[in-house]
Coordinates of C-alpha atoms in Angstrom, one line a residue:
M1 CA 19.2 18.1 -16.6
T2 CA 22.2 18.4 -14.3
R3 CA 22.7 15.4 -12.1
K4 CA 25.2 14.4 -9.4
I5 CA 26.3 10.9 -8.7
Y6 CA 27.3 9.6 -5.2
E7 CA 28.6 6.2 -4.2
I8 CA 27.0 4.6 -1.1
T9 CA 29.2 1.8 0.2
G10 CA 29.5 -0.3 3.4
P11 CA 27.9 -3.5 4.6
D12 CA 24.9 -1.7 6.1
R13 CA 24.1 0.3 2.9
V14 CA 20.8 -1.6 2.0
H15 CA 19.5 -1.7 5.6
F16 CA 20.4 2.0 6.1
L17 CA 18.5 3.2 3.0
Q18 CA 15.6 0.8 3.6
G19 CA 14.5 2.7 6.7
L20 CA 14.6 6.1 5.0
V21 CA 13.3 6.0 1.5
S22 CA 9.9 5.3 0.0
N23 CA 10.8 2.2 -2.1
D24 CA 12.0 -1.3 -1.2
V25 CA 15.8 -1.1 -1.6
R26 CA 16.1 -4.9 -1.6
R27 CA 14.8 -4.7 -5.2
L28 CA 18.3 -3.5 -6.2
T29 CA 19.1 -7.1 -6.8
E30 CA 16.7 -6.8 -9.8
G31 CA 18.0 -3.4 -11.1
P32 CA 17.7 0.3 -10.5
V33 CA 15.1 1.6 -8.0
Y34 CA 13.3 4.9 -8.1
A35 CA 12.6 6.4 -4.6
A36 CA 11.9 9.5 -2.6
L37 CA 13.1 11.0 0.7
L38 CA 10.2 12.6 2.6
T39 CA 9.6 14.8 5.6
P40 CA 8.1 13.2 8.7
Q41 CA 4.8 14.9 7.5
G42 CA 5.0 12.9 4.3
K43 CA 6.0 15.8 2.0
Y44 CA 8.6 15.6 -0.7
L45 CA 12.2 16.4 0.0
A46 CA 13.9 14.7 -3.0
D47 CA 13.6 12.0 -5.6
F48 CA 16.4 10.0 -7.0
L49 CA 17.5 6.7 -8.7
L50 CA 19.4 4.1 -6.7
V51 CA 21.5 2.0 -9.1
P52 CA 23.4 -1.2 -8.1
Q53 CA 27.0 -1.5 -9.1
G54 CA 28.7 -4.4 -7.5
E55 CA 29.2 -3.7 -3.8
T56 CA 28.2 0.0 -4.4
I57 CA 24.8 1.7 -4.7
L58 CA 24.9 4.8 -7.0
L59 CA 22.7 7.7 -5.9
D60 CA 21.7 9.6 -9.1
I61 CA 20.1 12.9 -8.0
D62 CA 19.3 16.4 -9.3
A63 CA 22.4 18.6 -8.6
G64 CA 20.3 21.2 -6.9
L65 CA 19.1 18.8 -4.2
A66 CA 22.3 16.7 -3.9
E67 CA 24.1 18.6 -1.1
G68 CA 21.1 18.8 1.2
V69 CA 20.1 15.2 0.7
V70 CA 23.6 13.8 1.4
K71 CA 23.7 16.0 4.5
R72 CA 20.4 14.6 5.7
L73 CA 21.3 11.0 4.9
S74 CA 24.6 11.5 6.9
M75 CA 22.5 12.8 9.9
Y76 CA 20.6 9.5 9.9
R77 CA 23.7 7.4 9.5
L78 CA 24.5 7.2 13.3
R79 CA 26.4 3.9 13.8
A80 CA 25.5 2.3 10.5
D81 CA 28.6 1.1 8.6
V82 CA 27.9 3.3 5.5
T83 CA 30.0 5.7 3.5
I84 CA 28.5 8.3 1.1
A85 CA 31.0 9.9 -1.2
P86 CA 30.9 11.9 -4.5
S87 CA 31.5 9.7 -7.6
A88 CA 33.7 10.4 -10.6
L89 CA 30.9 8.9 -12.8
S90 CA 28.4 10.9 -14.9
V91 CA 25.1 9.9 -16.4
F92 CA 24.2 9.9 -20.1
R93 CA 20.6 9.1 -21.0
G94 CA 18.6 8.3 -24.1
T95 CA 15.6 6.6 -25.7
G96 CA 17.1 4.9 -28.8
P97 CA 19.0 1.6 -28.8
A98 CA 20.6 1.1 -25.4
P99 CA 24.5 1.0 -25.4
E100 CA 26.3 -1.7 -23.7
G101 CA 26.3 -1.3 -19.9
A102 CA 23.2 0.9 -19.9
V103 CA 20.3 0.3 -17.5
A104 CA 16.6 0.9 -18.0
D105 CA 15.0 3.8 -16.2
P106 CA 12.7 2.1 -13.7
R107 CA 10.0 4.8 -13.8
D108 CA 8.6 4.3 -17.3
P109 CA 9.8 2.5 -20.4
A110 CA 9.3 5.8 -22.3
L111 CA 12.2 7.3 -20.3
G112 CA 14.6 4.8 -22.0
W113 CA 18.0 4.1 -20.5
R114 CA 20.8 5.6 -18.4
L115 CA 24.5 4.9 -18.8
Y116 CA 26.9 5.6 -16.0
G117 CA 30.5 6.5 -17.1
E118 CA 32.6 9.4 -18.2
K119 CA 30.0 11.0 -20.5
A120 CA 27.2 13.3 -19.3
G121 CA 24.1 14.6 -21.0
D122 CA 21.6 13.0 -23.3
D123 CA 20.9 11.9 -26.9
G124 CA 18.6 14.9 -27.7
S125 CA 15.3 13.2 -27.0
D126 CA 12.4 15.5 -26.4
W127 CA 12.1 14.9 -22.7
D128 CA 9.3 17.4 -22.1
A129 CA 7.2 15.7 -24.7
I130 CA 7.9 12.3 -23.1
R131 CA 7.1 13.6 -19.6
V132 CA 3.9 15.3 -20.7
E133 CA 2.7 12.2 -22.6
H134 CA 3.2 9.9 -19.6
V135 CA 2.7 12.5 -16.8
I136 CA 6.2 12.1 -15.3
P137 CA 7.0 14.8 -12.8
E138 CA 10.4 16.6 -12.8
T139 CA 12.4 17.8 -9.8
G140 CA 11.8 21.5 -9.1
I141 CA 8.9 21.8 -11.6
E142 CA 6.0 19.4 -10.6
L143 CA 7.9 18.1 -7.6
T144 CA 8.2 20.8 -4.9
P145 CA 8.3 20.9 -1.0
E146 CA 4.5 20.9 -1.0
T147 CA 4.2 17.7 -3.0
Y148 CA 2.7 14.4 -1.7
I149 CA 4.3 11.6 -3.7
L150 CA 1.0 9.7 -4.3
E151 CA -0.5 12.9 -5.8
A152 CA 2.6 13.0 -8.1
G153 CA 2.0 9.5 -9.4
F154 CA 4.8 7.7 -7.6
E155 CA 2.8 4.5 -7.3
R156 CA 2.3 4.4 -11.1
L157 CA 6.0 5.3 -11.6
H158 CA 7.2 2.4 -9.3
G159 CA 8.6 4.9 -6.7
V160 CA 6.8 3.6 -3.5
D161 CA 6.3 0.3 -1.8
F162 CA 3.4 -0.3 0.6
R163 CA 4.7 -3.6 2.0
K164 CA 8.3 -2.8 2.9
G165 CA 7.7 -1.4 6.4
C166 CA 8.5 1.9 8.0
Y167 CA 10.4 4.8 6.5
V168 CA 10.4 8.5 7.1
G169 CA 6.9 9.8 6.1
Q170 CA 5.4 6.3 5.7
E171 CA 2.4 6.8 7.9
V172 CA 1.0 9.8 6.0
T173 CA 1.7 8.1 2.6
A174 CA -0.1 4.9 3.8
R175 CA -3.1 6.9 5.0
M176 CA -3.4 8.6 1.6
K177 CA -3.1 5.2 -0.1
H178 CA -6.0 3.8 1.9
K179 CA -8.4 6.6 1.2
T180 CA -11.2 5.8 -1.2
E181 CA -9.6 8.0 -3.9
L182 CA -7.2 10.9 -4.2
R183 CA -9.0 14.3 -4.5
K184 CA -6.2 16.0 -6.3
G185 CA -3.0 15.2 -8.2
L186 CA -1.0 15.4 -11.4
T187 CA -2.9 14.8 -14.6
R188 CA -2.5 15.5 -18.3
V189 CA -4.5 18.3 -19.9
R190 CA -4.9 19.8 -23.4
L191 CA -4.0 23.4 -23.7
L192 CA -5.7 25.8 -26.2
G193 CA -3.5 28.8 -26.1
E194 CA -0.3 29.4 -24.2
A195 CA 0.5 29.8 -20.5
P196 CA 3.8 29.5 -18.6
A197 CA 4.5 26.9 -16.0
G198 CA 3.2 28.0 -12.6
T199 CA 0.0 29.6 -14.0
P200 CA -3.0 29.0 -11.7
I201 CA -5.9 27.1 -13.3
T202 CA -9.3 28.4 -12.5
A203 CA -13.0 27.2 -13.0
D204 CA -15.5 30.1 -13.0
G205 CA -12.8 32.2 -11.3
R206 CA -12.1 29.7 -8.5
P207 CA -8.6 28.2 -8.2
V208 CA -8.6 24.5 -9.0
G209 CA -4.9 23.8 -9.7
T210 CA -1.7 24.8 -11.4
L211 CA -0.3 24.4 -14.9
F212 CA 3.2 22.9 -15.2
T213 CA 5.3 21.5 -18.1
S214 CA 3.7 21.9 -21.6
S215 CA 4.6 20.4 -24.9
G216 CA 2.7 20.1 -28.2
G217 CA -0.6 21.6 -27.0
R218 CA -0.7 19.4 -23.9
A219 CA 0.6 19.9 -20.4
I220 CA 1.0 18.4 -16.9
A221 CA -1.3 20.0 -14.4
H222 CA -2.0 19.6 -10.7
L223 CA -5.8 19.7 -10.3
R224 CA -8.5 19.3 -7.7
F225 CA -10.5 16.5 -9.4
D226 CA -13.7 17.4 -7.7
R227 CA -13.6 21.0 -9.0
T228 CA -13.0 20.4 -12.7
E229 CA -16.6 20.6 -14.0
G230 CA -17.1 23.4 -16.4
P231 CA -14.6 25.5 -18.4
L232 CA -11.1 25.6 -17.0
R233 CA -8.6 28.4 -17.8
A234 CA -4.9 29.1 -17.2
G235 CA -4.5 32.8 -17.9
E236 CA -5.8 33.3 -21.4
A237 CA -5.5 29.6 -22.4
E238 CA -8.4 27.1 -22.2
V239 CA -7.6 23.9 -20.3
I240 CA -9.3 20.6 -21.1
P241 CA -8.7 17.5 -19.0
D242 CA -6.9 14.7 -21.0
P243 CA -6.1 12.0 -18.5
L244 CA -4.1 8.9 -19.2

């Protein structure tokens, strides 16, 4: 996990972000907020944590996405009184007793805490096992430019708000929410055998999804829920649905 931290400052910082990201930024008064930046077509561009720190909002983001996201946010800034600048802070995360000053990860209690300071890295927790157990997607693995955030579980992970008003990609996300049910999305499966992330999952030779992160005989998979009857395979491995 390589993260970059940016500092968003200025009197318009909350209003500015509120019109762009998937979650209600006003909730920063209660603690960190998990959110995504989407395309106008509702597809994933990036996910990140927004963390309140006095008059500053920390943007905690995957290093590989950081430059592009900051550039895009700067394009939207227009006349807003907002500054986005790299921070000298790093993030250290863990799942044991939280050190002083740490904040809870807002996605799921199993992800523990995050501490912003001089130290970077983590406490050695088995993050893949945690993510598989709780079906928590990771930037660049389960979360790609083809992802729709509701299929990736963002509602369950407290990463989207349906009452906050407009943001980029909101219309598509709202339409997906009000369907009777999602036809496809991330779920947990049992894996009998081994197959690398990215292996297509098939049913009777027909493609029905993709295998992603695996740990301890289970994995995260993206599946078409209406096509999972009968034996499923990912390469030589047998795949058995094991939903939350």
